[in-house]
Rosetta silent file (secondary structure, phi, psi, omega in degrees, C-alpha in Angstrom):
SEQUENCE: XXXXXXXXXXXXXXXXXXXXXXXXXXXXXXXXXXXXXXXXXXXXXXXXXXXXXXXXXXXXXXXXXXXXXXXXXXXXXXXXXXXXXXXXXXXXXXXXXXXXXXXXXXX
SCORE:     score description
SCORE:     0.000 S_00000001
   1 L     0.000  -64.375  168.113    2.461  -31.342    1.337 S_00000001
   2 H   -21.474  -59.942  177.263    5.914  -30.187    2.332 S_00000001
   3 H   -49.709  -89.608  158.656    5.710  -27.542   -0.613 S_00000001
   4 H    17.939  -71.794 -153.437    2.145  -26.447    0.856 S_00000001
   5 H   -72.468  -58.002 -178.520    3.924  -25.864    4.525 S_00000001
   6 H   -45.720  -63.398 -177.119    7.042  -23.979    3.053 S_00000001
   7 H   -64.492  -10.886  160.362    4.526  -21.862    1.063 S_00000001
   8 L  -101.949   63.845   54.527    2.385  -20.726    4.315 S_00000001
   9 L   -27.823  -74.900 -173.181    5.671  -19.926    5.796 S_00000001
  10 L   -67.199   -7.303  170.176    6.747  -17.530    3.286 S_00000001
  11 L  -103.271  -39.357  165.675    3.030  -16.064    3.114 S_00000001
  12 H   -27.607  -64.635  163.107    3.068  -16.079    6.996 S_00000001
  13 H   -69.564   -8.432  120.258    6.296  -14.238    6.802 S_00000001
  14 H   -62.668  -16.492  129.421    5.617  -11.639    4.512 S_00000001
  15 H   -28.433  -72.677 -166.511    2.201  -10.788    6.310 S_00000001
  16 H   -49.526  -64.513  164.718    4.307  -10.269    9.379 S_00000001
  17 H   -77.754    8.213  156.981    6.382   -8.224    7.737 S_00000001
  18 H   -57.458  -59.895 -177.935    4.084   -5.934    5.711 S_00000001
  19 H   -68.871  -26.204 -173.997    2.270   -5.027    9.598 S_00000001
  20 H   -56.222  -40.885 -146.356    5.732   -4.623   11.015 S_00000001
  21 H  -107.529    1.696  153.108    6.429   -1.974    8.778 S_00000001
  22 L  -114.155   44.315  137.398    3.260   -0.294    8.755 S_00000001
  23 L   -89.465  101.041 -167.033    3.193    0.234   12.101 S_00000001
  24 L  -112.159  152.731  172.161    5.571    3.071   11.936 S_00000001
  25 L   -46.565   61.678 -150.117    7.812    5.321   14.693 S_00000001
  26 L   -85.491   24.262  157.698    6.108    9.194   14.196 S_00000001
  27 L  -102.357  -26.834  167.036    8.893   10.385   16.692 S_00000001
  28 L   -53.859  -70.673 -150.943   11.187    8.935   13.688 S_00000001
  29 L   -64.893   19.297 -173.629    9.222    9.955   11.501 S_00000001
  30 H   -90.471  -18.909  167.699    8.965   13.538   12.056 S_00000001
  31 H   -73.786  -43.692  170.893   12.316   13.849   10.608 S_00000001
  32 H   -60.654  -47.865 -166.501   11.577   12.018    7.618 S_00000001
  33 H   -75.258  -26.794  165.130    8.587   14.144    6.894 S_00000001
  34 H   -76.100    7.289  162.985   10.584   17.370    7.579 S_00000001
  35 H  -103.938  -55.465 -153.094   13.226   16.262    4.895 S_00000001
  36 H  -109.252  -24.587  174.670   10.763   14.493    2.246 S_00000001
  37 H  -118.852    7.080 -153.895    7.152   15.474    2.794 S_00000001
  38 H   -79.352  -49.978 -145.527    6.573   18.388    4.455 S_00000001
  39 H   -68.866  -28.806 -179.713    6.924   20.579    1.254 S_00000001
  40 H  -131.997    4.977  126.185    3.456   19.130   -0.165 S_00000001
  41 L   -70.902   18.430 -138.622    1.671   18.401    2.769 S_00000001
  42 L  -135.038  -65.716  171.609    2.046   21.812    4.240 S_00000001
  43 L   -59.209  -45.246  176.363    1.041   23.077    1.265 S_00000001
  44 L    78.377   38.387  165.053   -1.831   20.827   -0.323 S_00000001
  45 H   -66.351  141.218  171.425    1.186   20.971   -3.950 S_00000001
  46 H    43.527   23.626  176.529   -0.668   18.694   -6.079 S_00000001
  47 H    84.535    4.265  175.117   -4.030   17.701   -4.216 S_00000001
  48 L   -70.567 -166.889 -167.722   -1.941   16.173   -1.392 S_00000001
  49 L   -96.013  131.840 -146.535   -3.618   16.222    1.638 S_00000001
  50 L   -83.133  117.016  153.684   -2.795   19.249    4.147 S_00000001
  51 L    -3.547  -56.352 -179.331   -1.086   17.910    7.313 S_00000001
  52 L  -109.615   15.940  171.498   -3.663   19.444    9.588 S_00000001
  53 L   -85.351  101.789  166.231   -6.823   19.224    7.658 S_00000001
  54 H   -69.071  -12.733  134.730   -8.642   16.388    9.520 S_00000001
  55 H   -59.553  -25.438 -174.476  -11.114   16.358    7.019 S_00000001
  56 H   -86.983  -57.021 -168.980   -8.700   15.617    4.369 S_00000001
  57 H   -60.765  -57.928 -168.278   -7.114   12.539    6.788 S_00000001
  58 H   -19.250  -58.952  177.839  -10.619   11.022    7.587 S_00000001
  59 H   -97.825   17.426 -168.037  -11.181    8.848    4.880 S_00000001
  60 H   -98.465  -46.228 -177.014   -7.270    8.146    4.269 S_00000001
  61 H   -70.730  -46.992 -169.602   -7.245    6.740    8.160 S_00000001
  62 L   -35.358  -37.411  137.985  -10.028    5.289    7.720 S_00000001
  63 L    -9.218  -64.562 -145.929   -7.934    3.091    5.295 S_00000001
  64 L    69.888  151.651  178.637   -5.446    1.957    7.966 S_00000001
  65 H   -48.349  -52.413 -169.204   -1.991    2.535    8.272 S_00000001
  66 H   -45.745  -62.860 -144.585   -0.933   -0.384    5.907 S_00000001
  67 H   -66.258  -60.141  122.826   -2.740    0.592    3.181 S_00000001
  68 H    15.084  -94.208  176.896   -1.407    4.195    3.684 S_00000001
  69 H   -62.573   -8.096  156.558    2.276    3.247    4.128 S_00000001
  70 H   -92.388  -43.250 -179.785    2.206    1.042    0.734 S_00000001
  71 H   -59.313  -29.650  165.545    0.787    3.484   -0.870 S_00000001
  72 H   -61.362    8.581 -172.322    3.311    5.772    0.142 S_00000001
  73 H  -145.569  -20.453  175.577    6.037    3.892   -0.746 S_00000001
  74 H   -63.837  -50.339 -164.441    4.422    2.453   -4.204 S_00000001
  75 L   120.706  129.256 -168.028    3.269    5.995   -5.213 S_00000001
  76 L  -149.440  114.820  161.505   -0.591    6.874   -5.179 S_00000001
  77 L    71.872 -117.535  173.069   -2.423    9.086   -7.772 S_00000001
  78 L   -46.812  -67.692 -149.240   -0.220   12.635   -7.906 S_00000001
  79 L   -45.596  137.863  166.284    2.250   11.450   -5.035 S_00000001
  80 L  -103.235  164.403 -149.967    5.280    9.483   -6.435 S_00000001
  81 H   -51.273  151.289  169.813    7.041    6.087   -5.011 S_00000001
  82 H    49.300   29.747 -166.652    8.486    7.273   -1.603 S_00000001
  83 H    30.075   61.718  162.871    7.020   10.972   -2.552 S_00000001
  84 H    62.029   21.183 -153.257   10.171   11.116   -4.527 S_00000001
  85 L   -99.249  130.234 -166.463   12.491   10.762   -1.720 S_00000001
  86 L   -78.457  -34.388 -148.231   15.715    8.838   -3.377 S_00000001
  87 L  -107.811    6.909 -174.976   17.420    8.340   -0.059 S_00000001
  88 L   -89.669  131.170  155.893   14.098    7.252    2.170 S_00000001
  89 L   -56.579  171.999 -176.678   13.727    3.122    3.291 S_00000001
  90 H   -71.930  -66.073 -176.303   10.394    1.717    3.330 S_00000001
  91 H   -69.457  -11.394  173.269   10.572    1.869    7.164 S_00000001
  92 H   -72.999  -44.966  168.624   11.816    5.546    6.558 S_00000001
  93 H   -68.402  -58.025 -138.693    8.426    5.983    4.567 S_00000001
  94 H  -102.413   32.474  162.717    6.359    4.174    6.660 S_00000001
  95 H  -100.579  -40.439 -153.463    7.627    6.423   10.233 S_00000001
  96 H  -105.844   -3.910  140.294    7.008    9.177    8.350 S_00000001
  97 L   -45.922  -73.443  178.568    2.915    8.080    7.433 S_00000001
  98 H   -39.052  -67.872 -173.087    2.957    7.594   11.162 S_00000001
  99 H   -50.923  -35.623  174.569    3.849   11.041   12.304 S_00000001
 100 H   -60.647  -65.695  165.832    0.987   12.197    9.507 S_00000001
 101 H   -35.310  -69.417  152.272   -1.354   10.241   11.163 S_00000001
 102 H    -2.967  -66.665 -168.770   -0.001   11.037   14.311 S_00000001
 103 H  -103.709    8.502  169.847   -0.861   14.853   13.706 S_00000001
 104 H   -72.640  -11.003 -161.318   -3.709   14.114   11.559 S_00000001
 105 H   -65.671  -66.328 -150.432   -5.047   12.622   15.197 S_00000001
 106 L   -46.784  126.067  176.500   -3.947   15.558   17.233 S_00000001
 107 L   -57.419    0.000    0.000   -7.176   17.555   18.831 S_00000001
């Protein structure tokens, strides 16, 4: 029983933090994306998805952010773990998913 209660603590608490950190800052993150992602979301390099194509974002929000900001920080199809950024945090990646979203949003 004891065990039981410790283990939904520690799944409780790793839930929590998995949504903290994909609810990310996009006023951070506009820096992080102008150091680490801007170069192939700008672009569409390698099938990512174009910043401003809202066609492209559609079925990626449709996702949700979490699922979005792990993949982003795992690595997803082309894209590599943190899109190959050595010196970005988790919460650095997942600020800078916000600010995509963010302008994926934008009218």
């Amino acid at each position: 029983m004891k065990n039981s209660i410790l283990l939904s603590l520690l799944l409780a608490t790793l839930s929590m933090s998995a949504a903290a950190r994909a609810a990310g800052d996009a006023t951070a993150g506009e820096a992080v994306y102008n150091k680490a992602c801007k170069m192939c979301h700008v672009s569409g390099m390698m099938g990512a998805p174009k910043t401003d194509d809202k066609a492209a974002w559609a079925p990626r929000l449709a996702q949700g952010e979490a699922v979005l900001v792990q993949h982003a920080i795992e690595g997803f199809g082309k894209m590599p773990p943190k899109g190959n950024c050595k010196t970005c945090s988790d919460d650095d990646v997942a600020n800078a998913v916000a600010y995509l979203l963010n302008q994926a949003q934008q009218p």
